[in-house]
Structures are given as C-alpha cells and as structure tokens.
DNA sequence: TATTGTTATACTCTATAACTATA
DNA sequence: TATAGTTATAGAGTATAACAATA
C-alpha cells in the first residue's frame, strides 16, 4: 500500500511535469531553485552527481526557464536562476501540486499526525 | 516521509538482489514466478511491456535460474519456470526479505492496522 | 594542486515499432 | 488476419572518469 501511494503521487507529479512539457527531473529542478545557485550546489541539493546538472540545466535553458550567469568573483562558478518565464512555470506547478496533490494532502489532521508518527517509528526501527 | 520509507525499502531490496548478483528487476521477476508462465503473462504480471521480458529472462536463463520451454499445444508460446537453482535463490531472497524487511515489518500490530486504514483513506480520495 | 563545470561514456529501466514464426 | 516472442531502437535517469578553465 505504501508503494501504491508513492507510485500514485509520482504519477501525478509526472502528469503535472508533462503538462509543462518538462521531464520529471526538469520539473523537480525548477521547483528547487529559490535564487541564484551554483551548478554544483544545485546538484547537491537534488542529490545528483554534478555531471548530471549540465544536461538538465541545458534543457531548461533552451526552454527559456533558467539562465546561467558567470560569477565575476570566481569565474569558475556559474549561477543558475529562474527567468520570469521560469517563475511562471514554477508557480503554475506549485498551484497544481496544491490542488491535485491528492492522497496525502486531503487526509484530515488526525490522520496526518498519526501517519507521521507511525512512519517515524518505522524509520527508527529500520 | 512516505518517500523516505519506500526509498529505504527499495534500497534494501536492491541490496538483497545485489547479494544474489541480480538486478532489481531480475530479482523481482524471480519472486513472481510461481509456476510455468508464458512470457507475455509474466510481463503483464510485472506491469511491463512484453518486449522487456526477453532481456530480463535472457539474463536469468544465462545464470541458470529459469528455463524457457516451448508449449507443444501452441508453439508460439514459451513457458518460463524456475530451475532448482532458481528456487534456491528465490527462497534465500524470501528469507532475507522476512528477516531484514525492516521498517514496516517491525511495526506492532496496532500501528500496522492504523497505517493500513490511513493509507486506504488516502488512496480513496486520490 | 584543487575546484567548477563540462564532456564522453556506460548502464538500468522502460516503451514503441517492426519482424518471425505460428495459429 | 491475429497473436507470442523477439529485435532494434530510443529516451529518461543516474554514475564514473577525464578534461579545460580558473583559483
């Protein structure tokens, strides 16, 4: 059942991403850029090897959702940030996540608290 | 937290599979062969397109865990079944899943019942 | 010498389309 | 004509190793 729920959540996220013609990884990346961030730091934030960010950001940049900017203070570093269009897309995805975000999001408060407690115990014992 | 738990369970399954020098998909396949089964039916059981089974079963067959047998009644159909060695590997994996199967497996009865109820409600509303 | 981003490469997982043997 | 299994191919997601530019 756990996997049923997480698979369902993943499928819905994939649908939202596809609605913006983004891959899942691209959509996840857009949602995790809060301000200018070096490629490497962004990779670490996503839990990826740095070599992956190049292609992901290439795709987003060619779609006009992000920009790379060389940091003058250290010209090895490139900051990635959302463009105006990128912010629009991010906000649209956030809205859909809040609306559609089904399953868990629609549990009542008591269920959410209980679920959190049980999962915490599960993780502790693992 | 849900993803933390399922990712954890997946990682442990991957470790068990790796212990038998199987990929995750190969291990999942071995665990879902209960008797002679046509390639296509096995693919459906796993939720895969039929074209995937060929490679998966190729790998298992080259390791001596399964055999393909042409069905005389309909020579288009090939039945896949576990060899003696395949059964050994499957049983070893089952044991490890029962032992290690951590997290969820070690929750007490009350937690398991509550978890199931909450997840059922989550799925209903999604 | 060490670090940033990039490239080249490879492997897993999955799907679609086209092929073959058989029905 | 339809079905079972296979092949060829492709794309997403990930990692490792080597490289150029910069520090």
Coordinates of C-alpha atoms (C1' of nucleotides) in Angstrom, one line a residue:
Chain A
X1 CA 0.0 0.0 0.0
X2 CA 2.9 2.3 0.8
X3 CA 4.1 1.8 -2.8
X4 CA 0.7 2.3 -4.2
X5 CA 0.5 5.7 -2.6
X6 CA 4.0 6.8 -3.5
X7 CA 3.7 5.5 -7.1
X8 CA 0.4 7.4 -7.4
X9 CA 2.0 10.6 -6.1
X10 CA 4.8 10.1 -8.6
X11 CA 2.5 9.6 -11.5
X12 CA 0.6 12.7 -10.7
X13 CA 3.8 14.7 -10.4
X14 CA 4.8 13.3 -13.8
X15 CA 1.5 14.4 -15.3
X16 CA 2.0 17.9 -13.9
X17 CA 5.5 18.0 -15.3
X18 CA 4.3 16.7 -18.7
X19 CA 1.7 19.4 -18.7
X20 CA 4.5 21.9 -18.8
X21 CA 6.4 19.7 -21.3
X22 CA 9.1 19.0 -18.8
X23 CA 10.7 15.7 -17.7
X24 CA 10.2 14.8 -14.1
X25 CA 13.8 15.7 -13.3
X26 CA 13.5 19.1 -15.0
X27 CA 10.3 19.9 -13.1
X28 CA 11.9 18.9 -9.8
X29 CA 14.8 21.1 -10.6
X30 CA 12.6 24.1 -11.3
X31 CA 10.9 23.7 -8.0
X32 CA 14.1 23.7 -6.1
X33 CA 15.7 26.9 -7.5
X34 CA 14.9 29.6 -4.9
X35 CA 17.5 32.1 -6.1
X36 CA 20.9 32.2 -7.9
X37 CA 22.7 28.9 -7.1
X38 CA 25.9 27.4 -8.4
X39 CA 25.5 24.3 -10.6
X40 CA 27.3 22.2 -8.1
X41 CA 25.3 23.4 -5.1
X42 CA 22.1 22.7 -7.1
X43 CA 23.3 19.2 -7.9
X44 CA 24.0 18.6 -4.2
X45 CA 20.5 19.9 -3.3
X46 CA 18.9 17.5 -5.7
X47 CA 21.1 14.6 -4.6
X48 CA 22.7 14.2 -8.0
X49 CA 26.3 14.0 -9.2
X50 CA 27.4 17.3 -10.6
X51 CA 27.8 15.9 -14.1
X52 CA 24.1 15.5 -14.3
X53 CA 23.2 19.1 -13.8
X54 CA 24.7 20.2 -17.1
X55 CA 22.2 18.3 -19.3
X56 CA 19.3 19.1 -17.0
X57 CA 20.1 22.9 -17.0
X58 CA 20.8 22.8 -20.7
X59 CA 17.3 21.6 -21.3
X60 CA 15.7 24.2 -19.1
X61 CA 17.9 26.9 -20.5
X62 CA 16.9 26.0 -24.1
X63 CA 13.3 26.3 -23.0
X64 CA 14.0 29.7 -21.5
X65 CA 13.1 28.7 -17.9
X66 CA 16.6 29.3 -16.4
X67 CA 19.7 31.3 -17.1
X68 CA 23.4 30.6 -16.3
X69 CA 25.4 33.6 -15.1
X70 CA 29.2 33.5 -14.6
X71 CA 30.0 34.7 -11.1
X72 CA 32.6 37.5 -11.5
X73 CA 34.1 36.9 -8.1
X74 CA 35.0 33.3 -9.1
X75 CA 34.8 32.8 -12.9
X76 CA 34.7 29.0 -12.5
X77 CA 31.3 29.3 -10.9
X78 CA 28.0 29.6 -12.8
X79 CA 24.9 30.7 -11.0
X80 CA 21.6 29.3 -12.2
X81 CA 18.4 31.2 -11.7
X82 CA 14.8 31.2 -12.9
X83 CA 13.8 33.6 -15.7
X84 CA 10.5 35.4 -15.5
X85 CA 9.0 32.6 -17.5
X86 CA 10.6 30.0 -15.2
X87 CA 8.9 31.7 -12.2
X88 CA 5.6 31.5 -14.0
X89 CA 6.0 27.8 -14.8
X90 CA 7.2 27.1 -11.2
X91 CA 4.2 28.9 -9.7
X92 CA 1.8 27.1 -12.0
X93 CA 3.2 23.8 -11.0
X94 CA 3.0 24.7 -7.3
X95 CA -0.6 25.5 -7.7
X96 CA -1.4 22.2 -9.4
X97 CA 0.5 20.4 -6.8
X98 CA -1.5 22.0 -4.1
X99 CA -4.8 21.4 -5.9
X100 CA -4.3 18.0 -7.2
X101 CA -1.9 16.9 -4.5
X102 CA -4.4 14.3 -3.6
X103 CA -3.9 11.4 -1.4
X104 CA -2.0 12.7 1.5
X105 CA -2.9 16.3 1.1
X106 CA -6.6 15.5 1.7
X107 CA -6.2 13.5 4.8
X108 CA -7.6 15.2 7.8
X109 CA -5.3 16.5 10.5
X110 CA -5.7 13.5 12.8
X111 CA -4.7 11.1 10.1
X112 CA -1.8 13.1 9.1
X113 CA -0.4 13.3 12.6
X114 CA -1.0 9.6 13.1
X115 CA 0.7 8.7 9.8
X116 CA 3.7 10.8 10.6
X117 CA 4.0 9.1 14.0
X118 CA 3.8 5.6 12.5
X119 CA 6.2 6.3 9.7
X120 CA 8.7 7.8 12.2
X121 CA 8.6 4.7 14.2
X122 CA 9.0 2.6 11.1
X123 CA 12.1 4.6 10.1
X124 CA 13.6 4.4 13.6
X125 CA 13.5 0.6 13.5
X126 CA 15.0 0.2 10.1
Chain B
X1 CA 8.3 10.7 4.9
X2 CA 6.4 8.3 2.8
X3 CA 9.1 8.5 0.2
X4 CA 11.8 8.1 2.8
X5 CA 10.2 4.8 3.8
X6 CA 9.6 3.5 0.3
X7 CA 13.1 4.6 -0.8
X8 CA 14.6 2.8 2.1
X9 CA 12.6 -0.4 1.4
X10 CA 13.7 -0.2 -2.2
X11 CA 17.4 0.3 -1.2
X12 CA 17.2 -2.8 1.0
X13 CA 15.6 -4.8 -1.8
X14 CA 18.4 -3.7 -4.1
X15 CA 20.9 -4.9 -1.6
X16 CA 19.3 -8.3 -1.3
X17 CA 19.2 -8.5 -5.1
X18 CA 22.8 -7.5 -5.4
X19 CA 23.7 -10.2 -2.8
X20 CA 22.5 -12.7 -5.4
X21 CA 24.2 -10.7 -8.2
X22 CA 20.8 -9.9 -9.7
X23 CA 19.5 -6.6 -10.9
X24 CA 16.4 -5.3 -9.1
X25 CA 14.2 -6.2 -12.0
X26 CA 15.6 -9.7 -12.2
X27 CA 15.1 -10.3 -8.5
X28 CA 11.5 -9.0 -8.7
X29 CA 10.9 -11.4 -11.6
X30 CA 12.3 -14.4 -9.8
X31 CA 10.0 -13.6 -6.9
X32 CA 6.9 -13.5 -9.1
X33 CA 7.3 -16.9 -10.9
X34 CA 5.1 -19.3 -9.1
X35 CA 4.9 -21.9 -11.9
X36 CA 5.2 -22.2 -15.6
X37 CA 4.0 -18.9 -17.1
X38 CA 4.0 -17.6 -20.7
X39 CA 6.4 -14.7 -21.3
X40 CA 3.6 -12.4 -22.1
X41 CA 1.6 -13.3 -18.9
X42 CA 4.7 -12.8 -16.8
X43 CA 5.2 -9.3 -18.4
X44 CA 1.6 -8.4 -17.6
X45 CA 2.0 -9.7 -14.0
X46 CA 5.1 -7.4 -13.6
X47 CA 3.4 -4.5 -15.3
X48 CA 5.9 -4.4 -18.1
X49 CA 5.6 -4.3 -21.9
X50 CA 6.2 -7.8 -23.3
X51 CA 9.3 -6.6 -25.1
X52 CA 11.1 -6.2 -21.8
X53 CA 10.7 -9.7 -20.6
X54 CA 13.0 -11.1 -23.3
X55 CA 16.1 -9.4 -21.9
X56 CA 15.2 -10.0 -18.3
X57 CA 14.6 -13.7 -18.8
X58 CA 17.7 -13.9 -21.0
X59 CA 19.7 -12.7 -18.0
X60 CA 18.1 -15.1 -15.7
X61 CA 18.4 -18.0 -18.1
X62 CA 22.1 -17.4 -18.6
X63 CA 22.5 -17.5 -14.9
X64 CA 20.7 -20.8 -14.8
X65 CA 17.8 -19.5 -12.6
X66 CA 15.0 -20.0 -15.1
X67 CA 14.2 -22.1 -18.2
X68 CA 12.1 -21.4 -21.3
X69 CA 10.0 -24.3 -22.6
X70 CA 8.1 -24.2 -25.8
X71 CA 4.4 -25.2 -25.2
X72 CA 3.6 -28.0 -27.6
X73 CA 0.0 -27.2 -27.7
X74 CA 0.8 -23.7 -29.1
X75 CA 4.3 -23.4 -30.4
X76 CA 4.3 -19.6 -30.3
X77 CA 4.1 -19.7 -26.5
X78 CA 7.1 -20.2 -24.3
X79 CA 6.7 -21.1 -20.6
X80 CA 9.2 -19.7 -18.2
X81 CA 9.8 -21.6 -15.0
X82 CA 12.4 -21.6 -12.1
X83 CA 15.1 -24.2 -12.2
X84 CA 16.2 -25.9 -9.0
X85 CA 18.8 -23.3 -8.5
X86 CA 16.2 -20.6 -9.2
X87 CA 14.1 -21.9 -6.4
X88 CA 17.0 -21.9 -4.1
X89 CA 17.8 -18.3 -4.9
X90 CA 14.1 -17.3 -4.6
X91 CA 13.8 -18.9 -1.2
X92 CA 17.0 -17.3 0.0
X93 CA 15.7 -13.9 -1.0
X94 CA 12.4 -14.5 0.6
X95 CA 14.1 -15.3 3.9
X96 CA 16.2 -12.2 3.7
X97 CA 13.1 -10.1 3.0
X98 CA 11.4 -11.6 6.0
X99 CA 14.4 -11.0 8.2
X100 CA 15.7 -7.7 7.1
X101 CA 12.4 -6.4 6.0
X102 CA 12.7 -3.7 8.5
X103 CA 10.7 -0.7 8.8
X104 CA 7.1 -1.8 8.2
X105 CA 7.7 -5.4 9.1
X106 CA 8.7 -4.4 12.7
X107 CA 5.8 -2.2 13.4
X108 CA 3.5 -3.6 16.0
X109 CA 0.0 -4.8 15.1
X110 CA -1.8 -1.7 16.1
X111 CA 0.5 0.5 14.0
X112 CA 0.1 -1.7 11.0
X113 CA -3.7 -1.7 11.2
X114 CA -3.7 2.1 11.7
X115 CA -1.3 2.6 8.8
X116 CA -3.3 0.4 6.5
X117 CA -6.5 2.3 7.4
X118 CA -4.9 5.7 6.8
X119 CA -3.4 4.7 3.5
X120 CA -6.7 3.3 2.4
X121 CA -8.3 6.6 3.1
X122 CA -5.5 8.4 1.2
X123 CA -6.0 6.2 -1.8
X124 CA -9.7 6.6 -1.8
X125 CA -9.5 10.3 -2.0
X126 CA -6.9 10.5 -4.8
Chain C
dT1 C1' 47.4 21.5 -6.6
dA2 C1' 42.4 21.7 -6.0
dT3 C1' 37.8 23.0 -7.7
dT4 C1' 33.9 24.2 -11.2
dG5 C1' 31.5 23.0 -14.9
dT6 C1' 31.6 20.1 -18.9
dT7 C1' 32.1 16.1 -21.9
dA8 C1' 32.3 11.3 -23.0
dT9 C1' 30.7 7.2 -21.9
dA10 C1' 28.1 3.5 -19.8
dC11 C1' 24.4 1.0 -17.5
dT12 C1' 19.5 0.3 -15.8
dC13 C1' 14.8 0.7 -16.7
dT14 C1' 11.1 1.3 -19.7
dA15 C1' 8.4 2.0 -24.1
dT16 C1' 7.2 1.7 -29.2
dA17 C1' 7.6 -0.2 -33.7
dA18 C1' 8.7 -3.7 -36.7
dC19 C1' 9.9 -8.5 -37.5
dT20 C1' 9.4 -14.1 -37.3
dA21 C1' 7.1 -17.9 -36.5
dT22 C1' 2.9 -19.8 -35.6
dA23 C1' -2.1 -20.0 -35.3
Chain D
dT1 C1' -5.6 -11.8 -40.0
dA2 C1' -4.1 -12.0 -35.2
dT3 C1' -1.0 -13.4 -31.6
dA4 C1' 3.7 -14.8 -29.0
dG5 C1' 8.1 -13.7 -28.6
dT6 C1' 12.0 -11.2 -30.3
dT7 C1' 14.9 -7.4 -32.0
dA8 C1' 16.1 -2.8 -32.8
dT9 C1' 15.9 1.5 -31.1
dA10 C1' 15.1 5.3 -28.2
dG11 C1' 14.7 8.2 -24.2
dA12 C1' 14.9 9.1 -19.1
dG13 C1' 17.6 8.8 -15.2
dT14 C1' 21.9 8.0 -13.0
dA15 C1' 27.1 7.3 -12.3
dT16 C1' 32.3 7.5 -13.1
dA17 C1' 36.3 9.3 -15.3
dA18 C1' 38.8 12.6 -17.7
dC19 C1' 39.3 17.4 -19.2
dA20 C1' 39.6 22.8 -19.6
dA21 C1' 39.5 27.0 -17.2
dT22 C1' 40.2 29.1 -13.1
dA23 C1' 41.7 29.7 -8.5

